[in-house]
Coordinates of C-alpha atoms in Angstrom, one line a residue:
M1 CA 51.0 162.7 79.7
V2 CA 53.0 165.3 81.5
R3 CA 56.7 164.4 81.4
A4 CA 58.4 163.6 84.7
N5 CA 60.7 166.6 84.0
E6 CA 57.7 168.9 84.1
E7 CA 56.4 167.4 87.3
V8 CA 59.8 168.0 88.9
E9 CA 59.9 171.5 87.4
A10 CA 56.6 172.3 89.1
L11 CA 57.8 170.9 92.4
L12 CA 61.1 172.9 92.4
Q13 CA 59.3 176.1 91.4
E14 CA 56.8 175.6 94.3
Y15 CA 59.7 175.2 96.7
A16 CA 61.3 178.4 95.4
D17 CA 57.9 180.2 96.1
L18 CA 57.7 178.7 99.5
I19 CA 61.2 179.9 100.4
A20 CA 60.3 183.4 99.2
I21 CA 57.0 183.4 101.2
S22 CA 58.6 182.2 104.4
G23 CA 61.3 184.9 104.2
G24 CA 64.1 182.5 103.3
D25 CA 67.3 183.3 101.4
A26 CA 66.5 185.0 98.1
F27 CA 69.5 183.5 96.5
K28 CA 68.4 180.0 97.5
A29 CA 64.9 180.7 96.0
R30 CA 66.5 182.0 92.8
A31 CA 68.7 178.8 92.6
Y32 CA 65.6 176.6 92.8
E33 CA 63.9 178.7 90.1
K34 CA 66.8 178.2 87.8
A35 CA 67.0 174.5 88.5
A36 CA 63.3 174.2 87.9
R37 CA 63.6 175.7 84.4
A38 CA 66.6 173.6 83.6
V39 CA 65.0 170.4 84.6
G40 CA 61.8 171.2 82.6
G41 CA 63.7 171.8 79.4
Y42 CA 66.3 169.0 79.8
P43 CA 66.1 166.6 76.9
V44 CA 66.7 163.4 79.0
D45 CA 63.9 161.9 81.1
V46 CA 64.9 162.5 84.7
T47 CA 63.5 159.2 85.8
R48 CA 66.5 157.6 84.0
L49 CA 69.1 159.6 85.9
D50 CA 70.8 159.0 89.3
V51 CA 72.3 161.8 91.4
P52 CA 75.5 162.2 89.3
G53 CA 73.4 162.2 86.1
L54 CA 71.1 164.8 87.5
R55 CA 74.1 167.0 88.4
E56 CA 74.9 167.2 84.7
I57 CA 71.8 169.4 84.3
P58 CA 72.6 173.1 84.5
H59 CA 71.9 174.7 87.9
V60 CA 71.3 171.3 89.6
G61 CA 73.6 170.8 92.5
A62 CA 74.0 167.9 94.8
S63 CA 71.2 169.0 97.2
I64 CA 68.7 169.6 94.5
A65 CA 69.6 166.3 92.7
E66 CA 69.1 164.4 96.0
K67 CA 65.6 166.0 96.4
I68 CA 64.7 165.0 92.8
V69 CA 65.7 161.4 93.4
E70 CA 63.7 161.4 96.7
Y71 CA 60.7 162.7 94.9
L72 CA 60.9 160.2 92.0
R73 CA 61.3 157.3 94.5
S74 CA 58.6 158.3 97.0
G75 CA 56.4 161.0 95.5
R76 CA 57.4 163.4 98.2
V77 CA 60.3 165.4 99.6
A78 CA 60.6 165.7 103.4
T79 CA 62.1 169.2 103.3
I80 CA 59.5 170.5 101.0
E81 CA 56.7 168.9 103.0
E82 CA 58.1 170.6 106.2
T83 CA 58.3 174.0 104.4
R84 CA 54.7 173.5 103.1
A85 CA 53.6 172.9 106.7
S86 CA 55.2 176.1 107.9
V87 CA 53.3 178.2 105.3
P88 CA 49.5 178.7 105.9
A89 CA 47.5 176.7 103.3
G90 CA 45.6 179.9 102.4
V91 CA 48.8 181.6 101.4
R92 CA 49.7 178.7 99.2
E93 CA 46.3 179.0 97.5
L94 CA 46.9 182.7 96.9
I95 CA 50.3 182.3 95.2
S96 CA 48.5 180.0 92.6
I97 CA 46.9 183.2 91.3
P98 CA 48.7 184.5 88.2
T99 CA 50.0 188.1 88.8
L100 CA 50.1 187.7 92.6
G101 CA 53.6 186.9 93.8
P102 CA 54.6 185.3 97.1
R103 CA 55.6 188.5 98.9
K104 CA 52.2 190.2 98.1
A105 CA 50.4 187.0 99.2
M106 CA 52.2 187.0 102.5
V107 CA 51.3 190.7 103.1
L108 CA 47.7 189.9 102.4
Y109 CA 47.8 187.1 104.9
E110 CA 49.7 189.0 107.7
V111 CA 47.9 192.4 107.4
L112 CA 44.4 191.5 106.3
G113 CA 44.2 187.9 107.3
I114 CA 43.3 186.8 103.8
T115 CA 43.6 183.0 103.4
S116 CA 41.4 182.2 100.4
V117 CA 40.5 183.4 96.9
D118 CA 37.0 184.3 98.0
Q119 CA 38.3 186.4 100.8
L120 CA 40.6 188.2 98.4
L121 CA 37.8 188.9 96.0
D122 CA 35.8 190.4 98.9
A123 CA 38.8 192.6 99.9
V124 CA 39.2 193.8 96.3
H125 CA 35.6 194.7 95.9
E126 CA 35.6 196.5 99.3
E127 CA 38.8 198.4 98.1
R128 CA 40.7 197.3 101.3
L129 CA 43.9 196.5 99.3
R130 CA 44.5 200.1 98.5
E131 CA 45.4 200.7 102.1
L132 CA 48.5 198.5 101.8
K133 CA 51.9 199.7 100.8
G134 CA 52.7 198.6 97.2
F135 CA 49.1 197.9 96.4
G136 CA 46.7 200.1 94.4
E137 CA 43.9 200.3 91.9
K138 CA 46.1 198.7 89.1
T139 CA 47.1 195.9 91.5
E140 CA 43.4 195.2 92.1
E141 CA 42.7 195.0 88.4
N142 CA 45.7 192.6 87.9
I143 CA 44.5 190.4 90.8
L144 CA 41.0 190.2 89.3
H145 CA 42.4 189.2 85.9
G146 CA 44.7 186.7 87.6
I147 CA 41.8 185.1 89.4
S148 CA 39.9 184.9 86.1
L149 CA 42.8 183.2 84.4
M150 CA 43.1 180.7 87.3
Q151 CA 39.4 179.9 87.1
K152 CA 39.6 179.3 83.4
A153 CA 42.6 177.0 83.9
G154 CA 40.6 175.2 86.5
E155 CA 38.0 174.3 83.9
G156 CA 40.1 171.4 82.8
R157 CA 41.8 173.1 79.8
I158 CA 45.4 172.4 79.2
L159 CA 48.0 173.9 76.9
L160 CA 48.2 172.9 73.3
G161 CA 51.6 171.3 73.6
A162 CA 50.7 169.0 76.5
A163 CA 47.5 168.0 74.7
M164 CA 49.3 167.3 71.5
E165 CA 51.9 165.1 73.2
L166 CA 49.2 162.9 74.8
A167 CA 47.1 162.8 71.7
E168 CA 50.0 161.6 69.5
Q169 CA 50.9 158.9 72.1
I170 CA 47.3 157.6 71.9
V171 CA 47.2 157.8 68.1
A172 CA 50.4 155.8 68.0
E173 CA 49.1 153.1 70.4
L174 CA 45.8 152.7 68.5
S175 CA 47.3 152.8 65.0
G176 CA 49.2 149.6 65.8
I177 CA 46.1 147.6 66.6
R178 CA 45.1 145.2 63.9
G179 CA 42.1 146.4 61.8
C180 CA 42.9 150.1 62.1
R181 CA 42.4 151.8 58.8
R182 CA 43.0 155.3 60.0
C183 CA 43.5 157.1 63.3
T184 CA 44.0 160.8 64.2
Y185 CA 43.0 163.5 66.6
A186 CA 40.2 165.9 65.9
G187 CA 38.4 168.7 67.8
S188 CA 40.0 171.9 69.0
L189 CA 43.4 170.2 69.0
R190 CA 43.3 169.7 65.2
R191 CA 42.2 173.3 64.9
M192 CA 45.3 174.2 67.0
R193 CA 43.5 176.2 69.7
E194 CA 45.9 177.5 72.3
T195 CA 44.2 175.5 75.1
I196 CA 42.3 172.2 74.9
G197 CA 39.3 171.1 77.0
D198 CA 39.4 167.5 76.0
I199 CA 40.9 165.3 73.3
D200 CA 38.9 163.7 70.5
I201 CA 40.4 160.7 68.9
L202 CA 38.9 159.1 65.8
V203 CA 39.6 155.6 64.4
A204 CA 38.3 154.1 61.1
A205 CA 37.8 150.4 61.5
E206 CA 35.2 147.6 60.9
R207 CA 35.3 146.5 64.5
S208 CA 35.3 148.9 67.4
A209 CA 35.8 146.6 70.5
P210 CA 39.6 146.2 70.3
F211 CA 40.1 150.0 70.2
M212 CA 37.7 150.7 73.0
T213 CA 39.3 148.1 75.2
A214 CA 42.8 149.3 74.4
L215 CA 42.0 152.9 75.4
A216 CA 40.5 151.8 78.7
E217 CA 43.7 149.8 79.5
L218 CA 46.3 152.4 78.7
P219 CA 48.7 152.9 81.6
Y220 CA 47.7 156.6 82.1
T221 CA 43.9 155.8 82.2
A222 CA 42.7 156.6 85.7
E223 CA 38.9 156.3 85.1
V224 CA 36.6 154.9 82.4
I225 CA 33.8 157.4 82.2
A226 CA 31.8 155.6 79.5
H227 CA 32.5 152.4 77.5
G228 CA 30.3 151.7 74.5
E229 CA 30.4 150.3 71.0
K230 CA 30.7 153.7 69.2
K231 CA 32.3 155.9 71.9
T232 CA 34.5 155.4 75.0
S233 CA 35.6 158.2 77.3
I234 CA 38.4 158.1 79.8
R235 CA 40.0 160.4 82.3
T236 CA 43.7 160.3 82.5
T237 CA 45.9 160.4 85.6
K238 CA 46.3 164.1 85.0
G239 CA 42.5 164.7 84.9
L240 CA 42.2 165.2 81.1
Q241 CA 39.2 163.6 79.3
V242 CA 39.8 161.6 76.1
D243 CA 36.9 160.7 73.9
L244 CA 37.4 157.9 71.3
R245 CA 35.0 157.3 68.5
V246 CA 35.3 154.4 66.0
L247 CA 33.8 155.1 62.6
P248 CA 33.0 152.8 59.7
P249 CA 35.8 153.5 57.1
V250 CA 33.2 154.6 54.6
S251 CA 32.2 157.5 56.9
W252 CA 35.8 158.7 57.7
G253 CA 35.6 162.0 55.9
A254 CA 32.3 163.0 57.2
G255 CA 33.2 162.0 60.8
L256 CA 36.5 163.8 60.7
Q257 CA 34.8 167.0 59.4
Y258 CA 32.1 166.8 62.0
F259 CA 34.2 166.1 65.0
T260 CA 36.9 168.6 64.1
G261 CA 34.4 171.5 64.4
S262 CA 34.1 174.2 65.3
K263 CA 30.4 174.0 66.2
A264 CA 29.9 177.4 64.5
H265 CA 31.7 176.3 61.3
N266 CA 29.6 173.1 61.2
I267 CA 26.4 175.1 61.4
R268 CA 27.6 177.1 58.3
T269 CA 28.3 173.9 56.3
R270 CA 25.1 172.2 57.3
A271 CA 23.2 175.4 56.3
I272 CA 24.8 175.1 52.8
A273 CA 23.8 171.5 52.7
V274 CA 20.2 172.3 53.5
R275 CA 20.2 174.9 50.6
H276 CA 21.3 172.2 48.3
K277 CA 18.5 169.9 49.6
L278 CA 21.1 167.7 51.3
K279 CA 21.7 166.5 54.9
L280 CA 25.2 166.6 56.4
S281 CA 26.1 164.5 59.5
E282 CA 29.0 162.6 61.0
Y283 CA 28.1 159.6 58.8
G284 CA 28.0 161.3 55.5
L285 CA 26.4 163.7 53.1
F286 CA 22.9 162.5 52.0
H287 CA 20.0 163.5 49.8
A288 CA 17.5 165.0 52.2
K289 CA 14.5 163.4 50.6
S290 CA 15.7 160.0 49.6
G291 CA 18.3 159.5 52.2
E292 CA 20.8 158.2 49.6
M293 CA 24.4 158.8 50.5
I294 CA 26.3 161.0 48.2
T295 CA 29.8 161.1 49.7
S296 CA 31.5 160.5 53.0
E297 CA 34.9 158.9 52.7
T298 CA 37.0 162.1 52.5
E299 CA 36.7 165.7 53.8
E300 CA 37.7 167.0 50.4
G301 CA 34.7 165.1 48.9
I302 CA 32.3 166.6 51.5
Y303 CA 33.5 170.2 50.9
D304 CA 33.6 169.8 47.1
R305 CA 30.0 168.6 47.0
L306 CA 29.0 171.7 49.0
G307 CA 30.7 173.9 46.4
L308 CA 33.7 174.6 48.6
P309 CA 37.4 173.9 48.5
W310 CA 38.8 171.9 51.4
I311 CA 39.0 174.3 54.3
P312 CA 42.1 173.8 56.6
P313 CA 41.1 172.9 60.1
T314 CA 42.9 175.9 61.6
L315 CA 40.5 178.2 59.7
R316 CA 37.3 176.5 60.9
E317 CA 36.2 179.1 63.4
D318 CA 33.3 180.8 61.5
R319 CA 35.5 183.9 60.9
G320 CA 34.6 184.2 57.3
E321 CA 36.3 181.1 56.0
V322 CA 33.1 179.6 54.4
A323 CA 32.3 182.9 52.6
A324 CA 35.9 183.2 51.4
G325 CA 35.8 179.6 50.2
L326 CA 32.6 180.2 48.2
R327 CA 34.4 183.3 46.6
G328 CA 37.5 181.2 45.9
E329 CA 39.5 183.5 48.2
L330 CA 40.9 181.2 50.9
P331 CA 44.5 182.0 51.7
D332 CA 47.3 179.5 50.8
L333 CA 48.3 179.1 54.4
V334 CA 51.9 179.1 55.6
T335 CA 53.1 175.6 56.6
E336 CA 56.0 174.3 58.7
R337 CA 57.7 173.1 55.5
D338 CA 57.8 176.8 54.4
I339 CA 59.9 177.9 57.4
R340 CA 63.5 178.3 56.3
G341 CA 64.9 179.2 59.7
D342 CA 64.4 180.1 63.3
L343 CA 65.2 183.8 64.2
H344 CA 64.9 183.7 68.0
T345 CA 66.8 181.1 70.1
H346 CA 69.1 181.0 73.2
T347 CA 72.1 179.1 74.4
D348 CA 73.6 178.4 77.8
L349 CA 75.6 181.6 77.5
T350 CA 72.5 183.2 79.1
D351 CA 69.4 181.4 80.2
G352 CA 69.4 178.6 77.7
L353 CA 70.1 175.0 78.7
S354 CA 72.0 173.7 75.6
S355 CA 75.3 174.8 74.2
L356 CA 75.8 176.8 71.1
D357 CA 77.2 173.7 69.3
D358 CA 74.2 171.5 70.3
M359 CA 71.6 174.2 69.3
V360 CA 73.2 174.7 65.9
A361 CA 73.5 171.0 65.3
A362 CA 69.8 170.5 66.2
A363 CA 68.8 173.3 63.9
A364 CA 70.8 171.8 61.0
G365 CA 69.1 168.5 61.7
R366 CA 65.8 170.3 61.1
G367 CA 66.9 171.2 57.6
Y368 CA 67.0 174.9 58.1
A369 CA 68.6 177.2 55.5
Y370 CA 69.5 179.7 58.2
Y371 CA 69.4 180.0 61.9
A372 CA 69.8 182.8 64.4
V373 CA 71.3 182.8 67.8
T374 CA 69.9 185.6 69.9
D375 CA 71.0 185.5 73.5
H376 CA 69.9 188.1 76.0
A377 CA 71.5 191.5 76.2
P378 CA 73.0 193.1 79.4
N379 CA 70.0 195.0 80.7
L380 CA 68.4 191.7 81.7
Y381 CA 70.8 191.7 84.7
M382 CA 70.3 188.2 85.9
Q383 CA 71.9 186.9 82.6
R384 CA 75.2 188.8 83.3
M385 CA 75.9 189.5 79.7
T386 CA 78.9 191.6 78.7
D387 CA 80.2 193.1 75.5
E388 CA 83.2 190.7 75.7
K389 CA 81.0 187.6 76.1
M390 CA 78.8 188.6 73.2
L391 CA 81.7 189.4 70.9
A392 CA 83.4 186.0 71.8
Q393 CA 80.1 184.2 70.9
R394 CA 80.1 186.1 67.6
E395 CA 83.5 184.6 66.8
E396 CA 82.2 181.1 67.7
V397 CA 79.1 181.6 65.5
R398 CA 81.3 182.7 62.6
A399 CA 83.5 179.7 63.0
L400 CA 80.5 177.3 63.1
D401 CA 79.1 179.1 60.0
R402 CA 82.1 178.0 58.0
R403 CA 81.5 174.4 59.1
Y404 CA 77.8 174.2 58.2
H405 CA 77.7 174.6 54.4
G406 CA 74.0 173.9 54.1
M407 CA 72.9 176.4 56.8
R408 CA 73.9 180.0 57.3
L409 CA 74.2 181.2 60.9
L410 CA 73.1 184.7 62.0
H411 CA 74.5 186.2 65.1
G412 CA 71.8 188.2 66.9
T413 CA 70.6 189.3 70.3
E414 CA 67.3 189.7 72.2
L415 CA 67.3 193.2 73.4
N416 CA 65.3 194.5 76.4
I417 CA 62.8 197.2 75.7
G418 CA 63.3 199.5 78.8
P419 CA 60.6 201.5 80.5
D420 CA 61.1 204.5 78.1
G421 CA 61.6 202.3 75.0
E422 CA 65.3 202.3 75.1
V423 CA 67.3 199.2 74.3
D424 CA 70.6 197.7 75.4
W425 CA 73.9 198.8 73.8
P426 CA 74.6 201.9 71.7
D427 CA 74.1 202.1 67.9
E428 CA 77.7 201.3 67.1
F429 CA 77.5 198.0 69.0
L430 CA 74.1 197.1 67.6
A431 CA 75.4 197.6 64.1
G432 CA 77.5 194.5 64.4
F433 CA 74.6 192.1 64.8
D434 CA 72.9 190.4 61.9
L435 CA 69.6 190.6 63.7
C436 CA 68.1 192.3 66.8
V437 CA 64.9 191.1 68.4
A438 CA 63.6 193.4 71.1
S439 CA 61.2 192.4 73.9
V440 CA 59.5 193.7 77.0
H441 CA 60.7 191.7 80.1
S442 CA 59.8 194.0 83.0
H443 CA 57.7 197.0 84.1
F444 CA 54.5 195.3 82.8
N445 CA 52.2 197.5 84.9
Q446 CA 53.0 200.9 83.3
S447 CA 50.1 203.0 82.0
R448 CA 48.5 202.1 78.7
Q449 CA 50.0 205.3 77.2
A450 CA 53.5 204.6 78.5
L451 CA 53.5 201.0 77.3
T452 CA 52.3 202.0 73.8
R453 CA 54.9 204.7 73.6
R454 CA 57.6 202.2 74.8
L455 CA 56.8 199.7 72.1
V456 CA 56.4 202.3 69.3
R457 CA 59.8 203.7 70.2
A458 CA 61.4 200.3 70.0
C459 CA 59.8 199.8 66.5
E460 CA 61.4 203.1 65.5
N461 CA 64.8 202.0 66.4
P462 CA 66.7 201.4 63.1
Y463 CA 68.4 198.3 64.5
V464 CA 65.3 196.5 65.9
A465 CA 64.0 194.1 63.2
V466 CA 61.5 192.0 65.3
I467 CA 59.4 192.7 68.4
G468 CA 59.6 189.5 70.4
H469 CA 56.6 188.0 72.3
P470 CA 54.8 191.4 71.8
T471 CA 52.1 191.2 74.5
T472 CA 54.4 189.4 77.0
R473 CA 51.5 187.1 78.1
R474 CA 52.0 183.6 79.5
I475 CA 48.8 181.6 79.0
G476 CA 47.0 181.0 82.3
K477 CA 49.9 182.6 84.2
R478 CA 50.3 186.2 83.2
P479 CA 48.0 188.5 81.2
G480 CA 49.3 190.5 78.3
I481 CA 50.3 194.1 78.8
D482 CA 47.7 196.9 78.4
A483 CA 49.0 198.7 75.3
D484 CA 47.2 200.2 72.3
F485 CA 48.3 197.4 70.0
D486 CA 46.6 198.9 67.0
A487 CA 49.0 201.9 67.4
V488 CA 51.8 199.4 67.8
F489 CA 50.7 197.4 64.7
A490 CA 50.6 200.7 62.7
A491 CA 54.1 201.6 63.9
C492 CA 55.4 198.1 62.8
A493 CA 53.9 198.5 59.3
R494 CA 55.3 202.1 59.0
T495 CA 58.9 201.2 60.2
G496 CA 59.2 197.8 58.6
T497 CA 59.4 195.9 61.9
A498 CA 58.2 192.4 62.1
L499 CA 56.0 191.1 65.0
E500 CA 57.0 187.7 66.4
I501 CA 54.6 184.8 66.8
N502 CA 56.3 183.1 69.7
A503 CA 55.7 179.4 69.3
H504 CA 56.3 178.4 72.9
P505 CA 53.0 176.7 74.0
E506 CA 52.9 178.9 77.2
R507 CA 53.1 182.0 75.1
L508 CA 51.7 181.7 71.5
D509 CA 52.2 185.4 71.4
L510 CA 50.8 187.0 69.2
C511 CA 47.6 185.1 69.5
D512 CA 45.4 184.4 66.4
E513 CA 43.1 187.4 67.0
D514 CA 45.9 189.8 67.3
I515 CA 47.5 188.4 64.2
L516 CA 44.3 189.0 62.2
R517 CA 44.3 192.7 63.4
A518 CA 48.0 193.2 62.7
K519 CA 47.7 191.7 59.3
R520 CA 45.1 194.3 58.4
H521 CA 47.7 197.0 59.2
G522 CA 50.1 195.4 56.7
V523 CA 52.5 194.0 59.3
K524 CA 55.0 191.2 58.6
F525 CA 55.6 188.4 61.0
A526 CA 58.4 186.0 62.2
V527 CA 57.4 182.6 63.6
N528 CA 60.1 181.7 66.1
S529 CA 60.6 179.0 68.7
D530 CA 62.3 181.2 71.4
A531 CA 64.0 177.9 72.1
H532 CA 66.1 177.7 75.3
S533 CA 66.9 174.0 74.7
T534 CA 67.3 171.7 71.7
T535 CA 64.0 170.1 72.8
H536 CA 62.2 173.4 72.3
L537 CA 63.0 173.8 68.6
P538 CA 60.0 171.6 67.5
Y539 CA 57.7 174.0 69.3
L540 CA 57.8 175.9 65.9
R541 CA 54.8 173.7 64.8
Y542 CA 52.6 175.5 67.4
G543 CA 53.6 178.9 66.1
V544 CA 52.8 177.9 62.6
G545 CA 49.4 176.6 63.7
T546 CA 48.8 179.9 65.3
A547 CA 49.9 181.8 62.2
Q548 CA 47.5 179.7 60.2
R549 CA 44.7 180.6 62.6
G550 CA 45.6 184.2 61.8
W551 CA 45.2 183.5 58.0
L552 CA 48.9 184.1 57.2
T553 CA 50.5 183.0 54.0
K554 CA 54.3 182.5 53.6
D555 CA 54.6 185.9 52.1
D556 CA 53.5 187.3 55.4
V557 CA 56.2 185.5 57.3
I558 CA 59.8 186.7 56.9
N559 CA 61.5 183.5 57.9
T560 CA 60.0 181.7 54.9
W561 CA 61.9 184.1 52.6
P562 CA 65.2 183.3 50.9
L563 CA 68.2 184.6 52.9
T564 CA 68.9 187.5 50.5
K565 CA 65.4 188.8 50.8
L566 CA 65.4 188.3 54.6
R567 CA 68.7 190.2 55.0
R568 CA 67.2 193.2 53.0
F569 CA 64.3 193.2 55.5
L570 CA 66.6 193.0 58.5
R571 CA 68.5 196.1 57.3
K572 CA 65.3 198.2 57.8
G573 CA 65.7 200.6 55.0
G574 CA 69.4 200.4 54.6
S575 CA 70.7 200.8 58.2
P576 CA 74.1 199.0 58.5
R577 CA 74.3 195.5 59.9

């Protein structure tokens, strides 16, 4: 289920876009963008708040709070409906394309009369966009990629985090039903894929009827697609399909292995079974000739009988895991328990939503040994950072560090990697930080050569310890930058710079395939939440899942290391910190 906060976030962001399209006040559009982000990350459910309560949310003033209340009461906001009506529907369709902003969408409408994605595709193929000021061949490439992203998103796939939230709600509901022996999610969600097509839920029980009925009657069930003894499928109010299968308890292990997938991994395991004159199905492992069941209750038992160790679900993608298992060479994957601290987080000093005190307290509650605060540096102008603000925060961090005896606090910053690879602040100022993360936040459309040189130069900076969200992608919204990442990975290995695995479900950057490539270069990694709110800190689980999909061990991940070893790495060969 999508939280009400996220629904309101989407509404306010749409209004900001509509204001920009219609030539409205740029500051007003920016105010709604800020409010949208603040509401989306606010820990309290907005449906529980009145206007005064909503005004406690950063960047939410009286007018915005009243619109939120109006939407929650009626499902619409009159002002937004009027603004929608003033903007051609075709333009609204165009701004849903990742990489195409509201201003360019309006130009396409006013100059070329484009009011649909199909018309835009025709114009791109006919090279008519190149006649427009501010458009060019690179713009056309970005638009085509954006349309591809939008079409993939329209195939019913949702982000890992949203799918996990819904799946865990359903598992909790079904686990409480009498007769439930076991209940969990399977499929691509269990494998921690970055997007999920549908959710597979498995129950072990002697009787299936109570569980099938319960799923069909959940409050967020919009449609029952199929209702049977072994399988029931529903569609939620948000359009996501959920498939429930009830297995005999004796078949739990075989069913869990089968429905977790992937299809290619299962083909490999079934082929091994055939070589052993066995048959593997969702009901168990059987003698092929006699049909006698050999084992079925646990996944471990299935794999063991096939001559394999248990293979973690995040590896089951037919990328060599079966062969590695047969050789006894499966990696001991990093786990969330191995993470000793978060090295990239923000507070309300810049674009975060929670105070320094609240962020630190929440981190301590997660049992971390260390925790870094890394607010934005001044070259991200909208954050209005100054030397004085950062130094004042450092004093606050040092004071808090003396209060939290079980967790050491690191004062860092997230630097901006400029168009030529330069970063904010001179060396003498950077030397005062415990940690510098450096990230690309702008100029995404530079040439491949320029982007590569830019990232490599940042790696070569003696004060940059981590490259944040390295490709800058936002899943389904913005493609990654076009750089030679093998050259970047080689530079990271050469300079001792870690690459971030950004755990935010919209980023998961680096992705698993890039992690596999970078690991071959000898790169080290940092799995960070990039939290802008206390509610974002648990996102770390998705970063760990992505790290596992990239075959990483805790030795590969710097924030699993003891603080003394981590500090040596952060010094990058002895540069002062």
